[in-house]
mmCIF file of C-alpha atoms in Angstrom:
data_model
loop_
_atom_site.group_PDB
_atom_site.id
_atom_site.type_symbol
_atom_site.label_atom_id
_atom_site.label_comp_id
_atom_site.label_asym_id
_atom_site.label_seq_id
_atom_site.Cartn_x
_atom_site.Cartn_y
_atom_site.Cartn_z
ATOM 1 C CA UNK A 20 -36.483 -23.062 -16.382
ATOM 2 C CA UNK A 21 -34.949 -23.258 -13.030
ATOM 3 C CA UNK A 22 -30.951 -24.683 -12.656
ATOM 4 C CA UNK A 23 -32.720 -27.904 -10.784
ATOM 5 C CA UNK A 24 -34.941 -28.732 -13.611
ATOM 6 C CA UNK A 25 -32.001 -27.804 -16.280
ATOM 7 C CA UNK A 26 -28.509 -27.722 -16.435
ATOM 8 C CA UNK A 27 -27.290 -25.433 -14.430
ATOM 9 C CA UNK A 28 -24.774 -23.330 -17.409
ATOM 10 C CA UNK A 29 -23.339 -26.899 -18.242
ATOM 11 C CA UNK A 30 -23.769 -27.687 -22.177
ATOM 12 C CA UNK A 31 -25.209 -30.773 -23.150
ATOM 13 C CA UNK A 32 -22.260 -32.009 -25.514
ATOM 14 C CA UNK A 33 -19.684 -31.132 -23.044
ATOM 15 C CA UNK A 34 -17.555 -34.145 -21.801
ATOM 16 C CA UNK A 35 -15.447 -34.133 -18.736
ATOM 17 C CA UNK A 36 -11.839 -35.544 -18.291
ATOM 18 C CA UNK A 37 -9.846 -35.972 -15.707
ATOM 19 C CA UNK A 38 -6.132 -34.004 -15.602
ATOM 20 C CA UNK A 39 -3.425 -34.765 -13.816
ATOM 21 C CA UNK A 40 -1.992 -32.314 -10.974
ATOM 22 C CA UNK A 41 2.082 -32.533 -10.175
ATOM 23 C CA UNK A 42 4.348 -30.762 -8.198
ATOM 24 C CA UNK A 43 7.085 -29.435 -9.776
ATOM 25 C CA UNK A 44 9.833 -27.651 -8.557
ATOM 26 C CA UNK A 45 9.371 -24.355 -6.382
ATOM 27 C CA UNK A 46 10.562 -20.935 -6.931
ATOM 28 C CA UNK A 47 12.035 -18.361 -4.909
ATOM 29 C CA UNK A 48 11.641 -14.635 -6.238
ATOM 30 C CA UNK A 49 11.445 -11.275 -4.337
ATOM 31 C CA UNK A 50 11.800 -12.942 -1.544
ATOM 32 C CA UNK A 51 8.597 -14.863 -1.721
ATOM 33 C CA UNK A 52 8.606 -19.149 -1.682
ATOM 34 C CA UNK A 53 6.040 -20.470 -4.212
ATOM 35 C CA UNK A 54 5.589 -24.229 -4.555
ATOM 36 C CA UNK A 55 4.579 -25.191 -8.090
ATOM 37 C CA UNK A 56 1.531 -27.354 -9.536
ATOM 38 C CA UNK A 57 1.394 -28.599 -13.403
ATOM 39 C CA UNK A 58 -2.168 -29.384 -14.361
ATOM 40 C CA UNK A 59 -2.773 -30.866 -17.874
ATOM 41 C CA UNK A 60 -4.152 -34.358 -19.392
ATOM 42 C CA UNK A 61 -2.066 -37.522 -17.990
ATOM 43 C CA UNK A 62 -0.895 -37.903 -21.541
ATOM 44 C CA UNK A 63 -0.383 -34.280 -22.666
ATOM 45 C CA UNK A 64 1.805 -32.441 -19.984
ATOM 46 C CA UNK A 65 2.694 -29.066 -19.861
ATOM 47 C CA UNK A 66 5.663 -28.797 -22.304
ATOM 48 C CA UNK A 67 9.067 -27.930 -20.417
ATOM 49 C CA UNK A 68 9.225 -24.778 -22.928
ATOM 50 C CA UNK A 69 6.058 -23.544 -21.424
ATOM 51 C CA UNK A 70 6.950 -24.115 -17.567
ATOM 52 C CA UNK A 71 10.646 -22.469 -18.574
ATOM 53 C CA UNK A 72 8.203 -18.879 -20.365
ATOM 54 C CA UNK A 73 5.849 -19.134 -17.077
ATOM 55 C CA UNK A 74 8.574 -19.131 -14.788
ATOM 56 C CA UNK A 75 10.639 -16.566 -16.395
ATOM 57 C CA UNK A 76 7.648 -13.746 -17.114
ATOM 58 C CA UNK A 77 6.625 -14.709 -13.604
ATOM 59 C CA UNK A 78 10.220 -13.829 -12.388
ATOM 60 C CA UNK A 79 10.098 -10.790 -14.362
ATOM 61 C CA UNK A 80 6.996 -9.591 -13.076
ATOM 62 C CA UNK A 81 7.942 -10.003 -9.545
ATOM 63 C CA UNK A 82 11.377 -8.365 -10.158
ATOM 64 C CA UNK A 83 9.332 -5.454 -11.796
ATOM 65 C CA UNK A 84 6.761 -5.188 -9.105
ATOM 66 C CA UNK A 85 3.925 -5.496 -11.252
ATOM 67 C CA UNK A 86 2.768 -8.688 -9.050
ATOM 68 C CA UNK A 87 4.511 -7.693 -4.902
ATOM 69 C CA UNK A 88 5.181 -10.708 -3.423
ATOM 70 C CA UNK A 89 8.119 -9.894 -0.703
ATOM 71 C CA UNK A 90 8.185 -12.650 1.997
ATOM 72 C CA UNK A 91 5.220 -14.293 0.467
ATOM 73 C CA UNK A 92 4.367 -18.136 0.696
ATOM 74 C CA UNK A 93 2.168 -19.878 -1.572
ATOM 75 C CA UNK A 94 2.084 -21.874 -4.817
ATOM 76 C CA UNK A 95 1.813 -21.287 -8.280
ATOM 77 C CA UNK A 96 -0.999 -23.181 -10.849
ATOM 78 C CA UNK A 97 0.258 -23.942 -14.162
ATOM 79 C CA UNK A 98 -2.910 -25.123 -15.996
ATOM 80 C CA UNK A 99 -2.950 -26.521 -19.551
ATOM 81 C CA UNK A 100 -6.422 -25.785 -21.292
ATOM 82 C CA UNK A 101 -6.991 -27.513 -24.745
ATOM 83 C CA UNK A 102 -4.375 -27.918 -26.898
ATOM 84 C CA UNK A 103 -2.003 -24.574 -26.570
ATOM 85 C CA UNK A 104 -4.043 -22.520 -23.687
ATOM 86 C CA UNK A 105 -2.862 -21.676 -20.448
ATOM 87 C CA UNK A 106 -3.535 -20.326 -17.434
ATOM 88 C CA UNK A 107 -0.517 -19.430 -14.625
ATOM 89 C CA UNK A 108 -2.206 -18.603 -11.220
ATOM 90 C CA UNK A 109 0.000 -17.373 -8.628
ATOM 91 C CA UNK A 110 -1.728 -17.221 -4.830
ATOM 92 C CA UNK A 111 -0.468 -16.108 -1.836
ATOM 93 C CA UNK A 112 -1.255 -16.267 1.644
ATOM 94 C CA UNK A 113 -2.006 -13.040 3.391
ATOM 95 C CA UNK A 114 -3.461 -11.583 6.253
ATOM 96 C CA UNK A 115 -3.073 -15.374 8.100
ATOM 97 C CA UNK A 116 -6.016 -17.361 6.295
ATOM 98 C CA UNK A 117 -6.541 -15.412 3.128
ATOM 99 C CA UNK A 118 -5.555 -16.981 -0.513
ATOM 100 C CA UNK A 119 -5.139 -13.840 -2.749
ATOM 101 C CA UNK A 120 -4.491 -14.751 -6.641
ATOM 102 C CA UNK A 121 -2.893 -12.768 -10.129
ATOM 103 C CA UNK A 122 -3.512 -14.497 -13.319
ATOM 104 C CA UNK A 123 -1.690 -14.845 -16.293
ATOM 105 C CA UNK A 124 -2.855 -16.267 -19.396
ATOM 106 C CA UNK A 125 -0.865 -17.266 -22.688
ATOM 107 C CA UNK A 126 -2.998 -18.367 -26.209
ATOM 108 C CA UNK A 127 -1.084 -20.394 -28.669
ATOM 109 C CA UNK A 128 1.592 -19.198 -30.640
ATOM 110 C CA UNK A 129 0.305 -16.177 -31.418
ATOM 111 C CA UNK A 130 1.379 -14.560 -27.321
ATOM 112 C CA UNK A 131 5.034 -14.367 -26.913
ATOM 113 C CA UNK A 132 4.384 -14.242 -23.294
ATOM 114 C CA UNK A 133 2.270 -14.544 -20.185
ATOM 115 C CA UNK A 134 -0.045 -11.632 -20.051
ATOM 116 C CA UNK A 135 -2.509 -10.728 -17.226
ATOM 117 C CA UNK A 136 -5.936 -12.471 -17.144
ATOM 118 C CA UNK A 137 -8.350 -9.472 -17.616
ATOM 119 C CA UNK A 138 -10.875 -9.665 -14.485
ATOM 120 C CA UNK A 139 -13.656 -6.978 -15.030
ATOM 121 C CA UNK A 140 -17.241 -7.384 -13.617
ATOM 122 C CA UNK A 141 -18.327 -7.828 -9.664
ATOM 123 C CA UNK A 142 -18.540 -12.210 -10.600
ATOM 124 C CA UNK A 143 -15.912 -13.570 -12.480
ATOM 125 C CA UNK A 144 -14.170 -16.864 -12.651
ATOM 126 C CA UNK A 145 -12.059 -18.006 -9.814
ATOM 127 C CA UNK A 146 -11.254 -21.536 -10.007
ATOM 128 C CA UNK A 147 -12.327 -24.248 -12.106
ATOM 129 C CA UNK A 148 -12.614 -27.810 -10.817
ATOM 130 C CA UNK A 149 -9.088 -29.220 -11.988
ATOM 131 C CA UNK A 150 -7.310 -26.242 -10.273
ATOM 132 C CA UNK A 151 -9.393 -26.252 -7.113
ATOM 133 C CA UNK A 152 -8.060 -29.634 -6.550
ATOM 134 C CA UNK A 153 -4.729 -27.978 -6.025
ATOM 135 C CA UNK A 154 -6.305 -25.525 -3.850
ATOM 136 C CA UNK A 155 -8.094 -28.259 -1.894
ATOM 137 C CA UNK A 156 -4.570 -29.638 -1.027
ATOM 138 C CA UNK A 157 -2.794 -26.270 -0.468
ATOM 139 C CA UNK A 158 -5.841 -25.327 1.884
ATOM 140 C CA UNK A 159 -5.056 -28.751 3.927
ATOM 141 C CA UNK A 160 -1.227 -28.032 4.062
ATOM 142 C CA UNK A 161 -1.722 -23.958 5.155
ATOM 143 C CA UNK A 162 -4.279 -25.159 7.586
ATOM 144 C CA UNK A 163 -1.883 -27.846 9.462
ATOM 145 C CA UNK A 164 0.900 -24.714 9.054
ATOM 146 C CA UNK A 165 -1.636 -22.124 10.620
ATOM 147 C CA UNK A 166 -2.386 -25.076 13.398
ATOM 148 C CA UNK A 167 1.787 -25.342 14.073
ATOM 149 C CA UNK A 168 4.479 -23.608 15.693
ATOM 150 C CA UNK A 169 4.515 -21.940 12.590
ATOM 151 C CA UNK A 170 8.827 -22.044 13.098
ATOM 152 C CA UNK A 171 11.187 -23.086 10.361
ATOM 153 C CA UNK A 172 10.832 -26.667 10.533
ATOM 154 C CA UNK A 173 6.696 -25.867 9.890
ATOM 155 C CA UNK A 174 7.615 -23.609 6.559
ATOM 156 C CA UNK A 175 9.392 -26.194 5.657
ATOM 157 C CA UNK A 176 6.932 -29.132 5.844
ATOM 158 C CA UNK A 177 4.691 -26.767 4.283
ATOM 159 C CA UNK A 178 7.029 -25.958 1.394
ATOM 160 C CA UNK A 179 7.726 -29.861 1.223
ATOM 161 C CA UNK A 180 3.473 -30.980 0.941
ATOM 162 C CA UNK A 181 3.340 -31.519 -3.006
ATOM 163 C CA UNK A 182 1.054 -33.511 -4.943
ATOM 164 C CA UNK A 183 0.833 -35.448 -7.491
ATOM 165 C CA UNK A 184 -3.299 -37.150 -8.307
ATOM 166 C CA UNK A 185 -6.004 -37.004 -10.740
ATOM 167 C CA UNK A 186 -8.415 -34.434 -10.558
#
């Protein structure tokens, strides 16, 4: 059966929702600027606990090397899966026009911490439709800064284009 005539890896019971991406206040580490996206259900956000344990094993990472991100800009994806899954995607933009991405992930009670997203095998997740809509808009606002003076009046507008929409 061909992806036309089926359903192309989507399961028949599945249901989709729609989440809610927010801005949320930036961090500065290593000398890298990363704006910051939430991404949950309108009426289950990501817990302030759980943005407080991103942001610190993010921090440590950077401060350990483990993810280099010296005079980076970019944002960081906070993404609440189900009831006590996340995801925290940092991305970066190198080499002018490129978006390059680490991955943490924390399950439930049972991690302590963020831990990095295992990505084995030549195709692999990237994004999933909730999080690309916070791509979508970071694309927009690095395009418009690629398309400027590029000075510090243009970081800043870039640093300054949140959101905050259902996806």
């Amino acid at each position: 059966m061909s992806a036309i005539a089926g359903s192309g890896h989507v399961r028949q019971e599945y249901r989709h929702i729609e989440k809610r991406v927010r801005s949320r206040p930036g961090l500065s580490v290593e000398g890298a600027v990363l704006k910051w996206y939430d991404i949950a259900p309108a009426d289950e956000p990501v817990p302030a606990a759980i943005r407080s344990l991103a942001r610190t094993d993010l921090w440590a990472a950077c401060a350990a090397r483990t993810v280099p991100l010296a005079d980076d800009l970019g944002f960081v994806i906070l993404h609440r899966c189900g009831t006590d899954f996340y995801f925290l995607i940092t991305c970066t933009w190198r080499n002018d026009n490129e978006l390059w991405e680490t991955v943490w992930a924390k399950n439930g009670a049972a991690d302590a911490a963020f831990a990095p997203w295992p990505a084995a095998g030549g195709h692999r997740p990237a994004f999933c439709v909730w999080e690309l809509g916070a791509v979508c808009h970071e694309r927009r606002a690095w395009s418009r800064y690629l398309r400027s003076e590029r000075d510090a009046d243009a970081r800043q507008a870039y640093l300054e284009a949140g959101l905050d929409a259902a996806v």
